Backbone as ProteinMPNN parsed JSONL, in Angstrom:
{"seq_chain_A": "MAREGYDRHGAELYRFALARLSDDAAAQDVVQETIVRAWRAGDRFDPSVASLRTWLFAIARNVVTDHLIARGRATSLSAAAEAHGEDHMSDQSAAVADADLITRALELISDDHRAAIVETYLRDRSYEDVAGELGVPVSTLRSRVFHGLRQLRTAMATMVVEP", "coords_chain_A": {"N_chain_A": [[135.418, 22.046, 55.569], [136.458, 22.099, 58.175], [134.811, 20.271, 59.463], [135.44, 17.957, 58.033], [138.148, 17.775, 58.689], [137.973, 17.305, 61.442], [136.52, 14.889, 61.486], [138.274, 13.166, 60.109], [140.748, 13.438, 61.416], [140.462, 14.021, 64.115], [140.606, 12.189, 66.351], [143.288, 11.471, 66.257], [144.501, 13.967, 66.618], [143.647, 14.438, 69.212], [145.031, 12.395, 70.623], [147.641, 13.257, 70.159], [147.643, 15.754, 71.531], [147.018, 14.889, 74.137], [149.245, 13.332, 74.747], [151.155, 15.296, 75.049], [150.163, 17.039, 76.981], [149.122, 15.561, 79.067], [146.556, 15.564, 80.162], [143.233, 15.026, 80.082], [140.963, 16.758, 79.732], [142.218, 19.131, 78.889], [143.393, 18.211, 76.53], [141.11, 17.667, 75.025], [140.159, 20.277, 74.818], [142.203, 21.346, 73.257], [141.833, 20.008, 70.798], [139.297, 20.976, 70.101], [139.806, 23.784, 69.95], [141.719, 23.753, 67.929], [140.213, 22.919, 65.703], [138.384, 25.027, 65.572], [140.11, 27.197, 65.051], [141.089, 26.335, 62.589], [138.758, 26.408, 61.09], [138.197, 29.164, 61.149], [140.4, 30.12, 59.763], [140.211, 28.953, 57.328], [140.256, 29.888, 54.674], [142.911, 30.319, 54.261], [144.109, 27.9, 53.98], [146.051, 25.869, 51.926], [146.079, 23.333, 49.811], [148.103, 22.68, 48.064], [150.408, 23.311, 49.316], [150.534, 21.992, 51.802], [149.221, 19.006, 53.347], [145.856, 18.491, 54.611], [145.98, 17.224, 57.085], [148.642, 17.793, 57.938], [148.483, 20.577, 58.121], [146.511, 20.889, 60.11], [147.833, 19.697, 62.278], [149.924, 21.479, 62.618], [148.55, 23.707, 63.504], [147.485, 22.594, 65.856], [149.834, 22.127, 67.31], [150.568, 24.759, 67.907], [148.391, 25.471, 69.525], [148.694, 23.677, 71.663], [151.099, 24.658, 72.672], [150.204, 27.193, 73.521], [148.514, 26.351, 75.61], [150.399, 25.171, 77.347], [151.947, 27.379, 78.039], [150.014, 28.957, 79.33], [149.417, 27.235, 81.442], [151.866, 27.234, 82.763], [151.951, 29.892, 83.626], [149.799, 29.922, 85.41], [150.716, 28.093, 87.308], [152.967, 29.456, 88.258], [151.746, 31.696, 89.409], [150.266, 30.464, 91.466], [152.314, 29.345, 93.02], [153.641, 31.659, 93.789], [151.666, 32.869, 95.327], [151.446, 31.041, 97.459], [154.018, 31.24, 98.509], [154.037, 33.75, 99.617], [152.271, 33.662, 101.713], [151.698, 34.847, 104.73], [151.582, 37.494, 104.014], [149.45, 37.629, 102.408], [146.878, 38.883, 102.703], [147.528, 41.639, 102.65], [148.63, 41.66, 100.128], [146.379, 41.092, 98.639], [144.909, 43.436, 98.981], [146.614, 45.243, 97.74], [146.523, 44.191, 95.169], [143.857, 44.668, 94.479], [143.869, 47.457, 94.486], [145.721, 47.888, 92.428], [144.317, 46.733, 90.27], [142.135, 48.451, 90.127], [143.428, 50.855, 89.467], [144.519, 50.178, 86.957], [142.16, 49.656, 85.53], [140.933, 52.179, 85.545], [142.897, 53.604, 84.143], [142.849, 52.301, 81.672], [140.507, 53.29, 80.624], [141.285, 55.719, 79.708], [142.769, 55.481, 77.397], [142.919, 54.979, 73.782], [140.207, 53.367, 71.986], [140.928, 51.281, 70.169], [143.511, 50.583, 71.052], [142.951, 49.873, 73.689], [141.25, 47.635, 73.327], [143.051, 45.867, 72.105], [144.956, 45.433, 74.155], [143.364, 44.455, 76.274], [142.321, 42.06, 75.17], [144.647, 40.555, 74.462], [146.475, 40.667, 76.674], [144.988, 40.71, 79.153], [142.934, 38.85, 78.767], [144.402, 36.832, 77.821], [144.678, 35.871, 75.148], [145.631, 34.614, 71.927], [147.658, 36.432, 69.575], [147.049, 35.929, 66.91], [144.394, 34.96, 66.968], [143.004, 37.175, 68.041], [143.649, 39.186, 66.192], [142.437, 38.135, 63.895], [139.76, 38.191, 64.706], [139.363, 40.928, 65.037], [139.808, 41.746, 62.492], [142.236, 42.668, 61.462], [145.705, 42.791, 60.409], [148.203, 40.696, 62.024], [150.543, 42.067, 62.596], [149.626, 44.692, 62.811], [148.033, 44.483, 65.079], [150.006, 43.848, 66.981], [151.432, 46.24, 66.964], [149.456, 47.952, 67.947], [149.202, 46.948, 70.546], [151.777, 47.467, 71.556], [151.938, 50.342, 71.391], [149.678, 50.943, 72.835], [150.292, 49.959, 75.408], [152.294, 51.731, 76.042], [150.811, 54.119, 76.11], [149.158, 53.42, 78.236], [150.988, 53.177, 80.389], [151.789, 55.861, 80.573], [149.344, 57.079, 81.207], [148.831, 55.858, 83.693], [150.955, 56.811, 85.18], [150.309, 59.442, 85.532], [148.136, 59.379, 87.133], [146.688, 59.444, 90.395], [146.885, 57.289, 93.086], [144.274, 56.49, 95.117], [143.888, 56.272, 98.64]], "CA_chain_A": [[136.775, 21.603, 55.793], [136.643, 21.849, 59.602], [134.111, 19.018, 59.76], [136.262, 16.895, 57.446], [139.354, 17.676, 59.509], [137.635, 16.661, 62.71], [136.143, 13.499, 61.219], [139.429, 12.371, 59.674], [141.964, 13.563, 62.233], [140.15, 14.41, 65.492], [141.145, 11.236, 67.328], [144.748, 11.571, 66.221], [144.831, 15.242, 67.253], [143.436, 14.239, 70.646], [146.161, 11.614, 71.15], [148.795, 14.155, 70.099], [147.533, 16.723, 72.623], [147.061, 14.166, 75.402], [150.634, 12.919, 74.988], [151.953, 16.457, 75.432], [149.596, 17.755, 78.121], [148.758, 14.596, 80.126], [145.314, 16.05, 80.772], [142.146, 14.706, 79.164], [140.167, 17.954, 79.435], [143.045, 20.046, 78.101], [143.537, 17.623, 75.192], [139.845, 17.907, 74.328], [140.146, 21.704, 74.498], [143.139, 21.559, 72.144], [141.184, 19.558, 69.565], [138.239, 21.93, 69.789], [140.412, 25.038, 69.534], [142.366, 23.515, 66.637], [139.178, 22.902, 64.669], [137.853, 26.389, 65.475], [141.109, 28.012, 64.341], [141.115, 25.89, 61.191], [137.539, 26.912, 60.454], [138.359, 30.612, 60.969], [141.482, 30.388, 58.81], [140.025, 28.028, 56.207], [140.633, 30.502, 53.404], [144.373, 30.318, 54.134], [144.59, 26.541, 53.739], [146.432, 25.635, 50.536], [146.45, 21.923, 49.693], [149.331, 22.516, 47.275], [151.524, 23.55, 50.222], [150.556, 20.933, 52.818], [147.971, 18.254, 53.461], [144.968, 18.928, 55.687], [146.521, 16.66, 58.32], [149.827, 18.573, 58.308], [148.022, 21.912, 58.49], [145.835, 20.775, 61.405], [148.817, 19.431, 63.329], [150.664, 22.726, 62.856], [147.668, 24.509, 64.363], [147.418, 21.916, 67.161], [151.104, 22.371, 67.996], [150.478, 26.116, 68.454], [147.399, 25.462, 70.612], [149.338, 22.998, 72.791], [152.053, 25.621, 73.217], [149.418, 28.18, 74.266], [148.071, 25.717, 76.857], [151.553, 24.999, 78.231], [152.308, 28.707, 78.551], [148.987, 29.331, 80.303], [149.594, 26.362, 82.614], [153.047, 27.736, 83.465], [151.575, 31.133, 84.307], [148.941, 29.568, 86.538], [151.57, 27.468, 88.317], [153.792, 30.513, 88.84], [150.902, 32.508, 90.274], [149.946, 29.67, 92.655], [153.53, 29.247, 93.832], [153.891, 32.977, 94.369], [150.664, 33.086, 96.375], [151.824, 30.207, 98.606], [155.27, 31.731, 99.073], [153.804, 34.983, 100.365], [151.532, 33.246, 102.904], [151.196, 35.816, 105.694], [151.355, 38.782, 103.356], [148.381, 37.416, 101.434], [145.824, 39.883, 102.826], [148.021, 42.911, 102.157], [148.785, 41.475, 98.696], [145.049, 41.215, 98.043], [144.576, 44.853, 98.973], [147.43, 45.85, 96.686], [146.011, 43.718, 93.885], [142.611, 45.399, 94.218], [144.258, 48.818, 94.132], [146.328, 47.824, 91.099], [143.261, 46.469, 89.297], [141.37, 49.689, 89.999], [144.27, 51.805, 88.744], [144.594, 49.745, 85.556], [140.838, 49.837, 84.934], [140.744, 53.618, 85.278], [143.842, 54.016, 83.097], [142.376, 51.762, 80.389], [139.451, 54.168, 80.13], [141.902, 56.929, 79.174], [143.468, 55.245, 76.132], [142.021, 54.82, 72.643], [139.436, 52.116, 71.928], [141.704, 50.253, 69.478], [144.6, 50.157, 71.928], [142.347, 49.2, 74.843], [140.797, 46.308, 72.891], [144.238, 45.036, 71.87], [145.553, 45.072, 75.444], [142.429, 43.626, 77.036], [142.207, 40.73, 74.579], [145.897, 39.796, 74.462], [147.094, 40.579, 77.993], [144.083, 40.39, 80.249], [142.199, 37.62, 78.463], [145.438, 35.86, 77.441], [144.357, 35.274, 73.854], [146.743, 34.706, 70.979], [147.606, 37.547, 68.64], [146.394, 35.467, 65.685], [142.95, 34.914, 67.204], [142.487, 38.53, 68.228], [143.766, 39.895, 64.917], [141.389, 37.609, 63.029], [138.467, 38.677, 65.194], [139.282, 42.369, 64.782], [139.944, 41.982, 61.058], [143.473, 43.405, 61.172], [146.887, 41.916, 60.386], [148.85, 40.469, 63.318], [151.518, 43.142, 62.815], [148.875, 45.863, 63.271], [147.654, 44.221, 66.468], [151.215, 43.978, 67.809], [151.701, 47.672, 67.064], [148.45, 48.521, 68.86], [149.563, 46.544, 71.913], [152.984, 48.208, 71.929], [151.617, 51.747, 71.624], [148.68, 50.98, 73.898], [150.99, 49.812, 76.69], [152.979, 53.002, 76.288], [149.771, 55.054, 76.548], [148.697, 52.971, 79.546], [152.003, 53.572, 81.369], [151.709, 57.309, 80.724], [148.104, 57.365, 81.932], [148.977, 55.408, 85.081], [151.936, 57.676, 85.84], [149.676, 60.727, 85.846], [147.021, 59.148, 88.052], [146.992, 59.34, 91.817], [146.208, 56.165, 93.72], [143.57, 56.956, 96.319], [143.997, 55.284, 99.726]], "C_chain_A": [[137.016, 21.29, 57.275], [135.999, 20.52, 59.992], [134.941, 17.838, 59.243], [137.524, 16.681, 58.277], [139.086, 16.971, 60.818], [137.319, 15.177, 62.491], [137.359, 12.632, 60.901], [140.57, 12.349, 60.685], [141.712, 13.899, 63.698], [140.755, 13.491, 66.537], [142.666, 11.321, 67.403], [145.23, 12.882, 66.862], [144.694, 15.137, 68.773], [144.616, 13.482, 71.262], [147.445, 12.454, 71.184], [148.784, 15.12, 71.293], [147.651, 16.041, 73.976], [148.489, 13.754, 75.75], [151.489, 14.096, 75.473], [151.466, 17.132, 76.702], [149.264, 16.856, 79.317], [147.504, 15.021, 80.882], [144.198, 15.883, 79.753], [141.362, 15.961, 78.752], [140.948, 18.935, 78.568], [143.225, 19.527, 76.68], [142.265, 17.825, 74.381], [139.724, 19.373, 73.923], [141.047, 22.011, 73.304], [142.492, 21.154, 70.823], [140.115, 20.556, 69.152], [138.818, 23.239, 69.262], [141.107, 24.899, 68.178], [141.337, 23.577, 65.514], [138.581, 24.296, 64.485], [138.828, 27.286, 64.713], [141.181, 27.626, 62.867], [139.906, 26.428, 60.441], [137.671, 28.403, 60.168], [139.382, 30.942, 59.89], [141.366, 29.509, 57.57], [140.432, 28.596, 54.865], [142.143, 30.526, 53.191], [144.954, 28.93, 53.898], [144.854, 26.355, 52.251], [146.908, 24.196, 50.407], [147.7, 21.687, 48.846], [150.578, 22.723, 48.14], [151.658, 22.417, 51.24], [149.206, 20.222, 52.827], [147.132, 18.832, 54.6], [145.506, 18.453, 57.031], [147.711, 17.475, 58.816], [149.424, 19.954, 58.813], [147.367, 21.877, 59.871], [146.835, 20.526, 62.535], [149.689, 20.656, 63.614], [149.841, 23.64, 63.766], [147.632, 23.912, 65.763], [148.695, 22.154, 67.966], [151.092, 23.766, 68.635], [149.505, 26.18, 69.634], [147.982, 24.781, 71.855], [150.329, 23.95, 73.463], [151.33, 26.681, 74.042], [148.962, 27.613, 75.611], [149.225, 25.564, 77.841], [151.99, 26.332, 78.837], [151.308, 29.145, 79.614], [149.12, 28.516, 81.576], [150.787, 26.843, 83.435], [152.745, 29.018, 84.218], [150.744, 30.831, 85.545], [149.763, 28.952, 87.664], [152.426, 28.517, 89.014], [152.984, 31.373, 89.798], [150.558, 31.763, 91.559], [151.145, 29.581, 93.586], [153.834, 30.577, 94.51], [152.917, 33.256, 95.508], [151.015, 32.283, 97.623], [153.068, 30.749, 99.294], [155.052, 32.965, 99.938], [152.972, 34.755, 101.624], [150.941, 34.356, 103.744], [150.873, 37.151, 105.05], [150.176, 38.727, 102.401], [147.31, 38.506, 101.505], [146.298, 41.235, 102.31], [148.244, 42.838, 100.65], [147.441, 41.611, 97.993], [144.641, 42.673, 97.951], [145.348, 45.573, 97.871], [146.929, 45.438, 95.316], [144.726, 44.437, 93.504], [142.932, 46.829, 93.797], [144.875, 48.864, 92.733], [145.27, 47.632, 90.017], [142.428, 47.717, 89.058], [142.142, 50.72, 89.182], [144.322, 51.452, 87.268], [143.257, 49.963, 84.857], [140.594, 51.302, 84.601], [141.665, 54.105, 84.174], [143.407, 53.506, 81.726], [141.288, 52.636, 79.779], [140.019, 55.417, 79.454], [142.619, 56.729, 77.845], [142.454, 54.974, 75.025], [141.352, 53.442, 72.632], [140.234, 50.988, 71.277], [142.812, 49.699, 70.366], [144.059, 49.393, 73.137], [141.916, 47.783, 74.466], [141.987, 45.368, 72.697], [144.849, 44.558, 73.179], [144.648, 44.134, 76.233], [142.405, 42.207, 76.486], [143.495, 39.923, 74.684], [146.481, 39.62, 75.859], [146.134, 40.083, 79.064], [143.286, 39.118, 80.012], [143.113, 36.521, 77.943], [145.109, 35.121, 76.151], [145.528, 35.482, 72.901], [146.546, 35.897, 70.045], [146.851, 37.148, 67.372], [144.884, 35.468, 65.84], [142.36, 36.318, 67.285], [142.539, 39.309, 66.916], [142.678, 39.434, 63.951], [140.023, 38.13, 63.416], [138.283, 40.162, 64.901], [139.406, 42.718, 63.305], [141.15, 42.824, 60.688], [144.623, 42.421, 61.096], [147.499, 41.795, 61.788], [149.835, 41.595, 63.612], [150.833, 44.419, 63.306], [148.475, 45.689, 64.728], [148.86, 44.379, 67.386], [151.573, 45.449, 68.012], [150.722, 48.345, 68.017], [148.765, 48.171, 70.308], [150.76, 47.359, 72.391], [152.647, 49.656, 72.289], [150.575, 51.902, 72.734], [149.315, 50.848, 75.276], [151.737, 51.088, 77.052], [151.98, 54.053, 76.776], [149.294, 54.71, 77.96], [149.678, 53.369, 80.639], [151.94, 55.076, 81.643], [150.478, 57.701, 81.53], [148.236, 57.009, 83.405], [149.942, 56.319, 85.843], [151.317, 58.999, 86.249], [148.548, 60.603, 86.861], [147.526, 59.049, 89.488], [146.196, 58.171, 92.38], [145.59, 56.671, 95.009], [143.639, 55.875, 97.398], [142.674, 54.643, 100.07]], "O_chain_A": [[137.703, 20.321, 57.596], [136.571, 19.742, 60.756], [135.117, 16.842, 59.944], [137.92, 15.545, 58.537], [139.876, 16.135, 61.256], [137.8, 14.319, 63.231], [137.459, 11.498, 61.37], [141.281, 11.35, 60.796], [142.669, 14.049, 64.457], [141.353, 13.959, 67.505], [143.251, 11.251, 68.484], [146.243, 12.901, 67.561], [145.512, 15.672, 69.522], [145.139, 13.884, 72.301], [148.231, 12.365, 72.128], [149.794, 15.28, 71.979], [148.315, 16.56, 74.873], [148.893, 13.82, 76.911], [152.442, 13.901, 76.227], [152.258, 17.734, 77.427], [149.141, 17.336, 80.443], [147.412, 14.852, 82.098], [144.209, 16.512, 78.695], [141.129, 16.191, 77.565], [140.403, 19.504, 77.623], [143.211, 20.308, 75.728], [142.327, 18.119, 73.188], [139.252, 19.686, 72.83], [140.705, 22.827, 72.449], [142.593, 21.882, 69.835], [140.037, 20.94, 67.985], [138.366, 23.748, 68.237], [141.082, 25.828, 67.37], [141.57, 24.219, 64.49], [138.301, 24.702, 63.357], [138.42, 28.045, 63.834], [141.319, 28.489, 62.0], [140.018, 26.854, 59.292], [137.308, 28.866, 59.087], [139.239, 31.939, 59.181], [142.343, 29.345, 56.839], [140.906, 27.858, 54.001], [142.608, 30.728, 52.069], [146.151, 28.791, 53.645], [143.995, 26.645, 51.418], [148.012, 23.865, 50.84], [148.292, 20.609, 48.904], [151.68, 22.349, 47.739], [152.762, 21.941, 51.506], [148.194, 20.76, 52.378], [147.639, 19.569, 55.445], [145.489, 19.203, 58.007], [147.777, 17.812, 59.998], [149.958, 20.441, 59.81], [147.637, 22.739, 60.707], [146.696, 21.083, 63.623], [150.142, 20.841, 64.744], [150.375, 24.265, 64.681], [147.737, 24.639, 66.75], [148.632, 22.361, 69.178], [151.549, 23.938, 69.766], [149.768, 26.864, 70.623], [147.784, 25.256, 72.973], [150.382, 24.031, 74.69], [151.779, 27.034, 75.132], [149.013, 28.303, 76.629], [149.055, 25.799, 79.038], [152.359, 26.398, 80.009], [151.695, 29.644, 80.671], [148.953, 29.048, 82.674], [150.728, 26.86, 84.665], [153.232, 29.212, 85.331], [150.961, 31.417, 86.605], [149.537, 29.249, 88.837], [152.592, 28.47, 90.233], [153.466, 31.739, 90.87], [150.557, 32.362, 92.634], [151.007, 29.726, 94.801], [154.239, 30.61, 95.672], [153.3, 33.816, 96.535], [150.892, 32.794, 98.736], [153.165, 30.723, 100.521], [155.799, 33.199, 100.888], [152.981, 35.6, 102.52], [149.806, 34.773, 103.51], [149.976, 37.86, 105.506], [149.931, 39.68, 101.662], [146.877, 39.005, 100.466], [145.555, 41.917, 101.605], [148.069, 43.839, 99.955], [147.356, 42.167, 96.898], [144.082, 43.097, 96.939], [144.795, 46.412, 97.16], [146.913, 46.253, 94.393], [144.526, 44.779, 92.339], [142.334, 47.351, 92.856], [144.587, 49.769, 91.949], [145.314, 48.284, 88.974], [142.055, 48.011, 87.922], [141.577, 51.38, 88.31], [144.184, 52.329, 86.416], [143.226, 50.409, 83.71], [140.112, 51.631, 83.517], [141.265, 54.931, 83.353], [143.577, 54.202, 80.725], [141.161, 52.713, 78.557], [139.312, 56.096, 78.71], [143.038, 57.704, 77.222], [141.272, 54.764, 75.297], [141.872, 52.481, 73.199], [140.224, 49.861, 71.772], [143.024, 48.488, 70.423], [144.637, 48.39, 73.556], [142.186, 46.836, 75.204], [141.928, 44.201, 73.085], [145.221, 43.391, 73.294], [145.11, 43.139, 76.793], [142.464, 41.247, 77.254], [143.447, 38.726, 74.968], [146.938, 38.528, 76.198], [146.441, 39.142, 79.795], [142.994, 38.384, 80.956], [142.662, 35.412, 77.658], [145.243, 33.9, 76.071], [146.314, 36.416, 73.059], [145.421, 36.31, 69.765], [146.095, 37.95, 66.823], [144.167, 35.923, 64.949], [141.336, 36.606, 66.667], [141.588, 40.008, 66.566], [142.068, 40.254, 63.264], [139.216, 38.473, 62.552], [137.186, 40.603, 64.559], [139.14, 43.852, 62.907], [141.11, 43.596, 59.73], [144.537, 41.328, 61.656], [147.332, 42.68, 62.627], [149.949, 42.032, 64.757], [151.394, 45.147, 64.125], [148.563, 46.627, 65.52], [148.749, 44.979, 68.455], [151.971, 45.852, 69.106], [151.111, 49.208, 68.805], [148.611, 49.007, 71.198], [150.754, 47.881, 73.506], [153.02, 50.139, 73.358], [150.595, 52.88, 73.481], [148.922, 51.547, 76.21], [151.802, 51.474, 78.219], [152.253, 54.786, 77.726], [149.055, 55.6, 78.777], [149.267, 53.844, 81.698], [152.027, 55.512, 82.791], [150.55, 58.545, 82.422], [147.803, 57.77, 84.271], [149.75, 56.565, 87.034], [151.76, 59.614, 87.219], [148.064, 61.605, 87.386], [148.652, 58.622, 89.741], [144.986, 58.075, 92.177], [146.276, 57.207, 95.879], [143.468, 54.692, 97.103], [142.612, 53.796, 100.961]]}, "name": "protein", "num_of_chains": 1, "seq": "MAREGYDRHGAELYRFALARLSDDAAAQDVVQETIVRAWRAGDRFDPSVASLRTWLFAIARNVVTDHLIARGRATSLSAAAEAHGEDHMSDQSAAVADADLITRALELISDDHRAAIVETYLRDRSYEDVAGELGVPVSTLRSRVFHGLRQLRTAMATMVVEP"}
């Protein structure tokens, strides 16, 4: 089904993504990710509900949204870095300390919660992708993230940051 979807609708999906992202590489990534998600979720495709084309475009719309959100985060981080200019070196030191604290705190929470947080927050992956990979419902993954963040905050609050 993924091969058929790509053969029949790949060019159209590319044009759809390019029109929304104005970036050739990002549009190609959207098509690839759309086909991968369709392949992973192939058992959920129901031709009595929607055509293959409609289903693929629904997936593509979600992938485009993910790209736009990621692009917005990257732009915000770049703008923040430029705005701080002179404080950049002290910000780097603080960022290293924060990363160390988070890494040590992640070691103190359960494996399920750690995996949920690392994949969704740190690797910026969608809940649907991570849930599918872990073999759990999206609602279970969301619960793991919620409770994992709570455990992480508690762990970090009890830790002492070393100078």
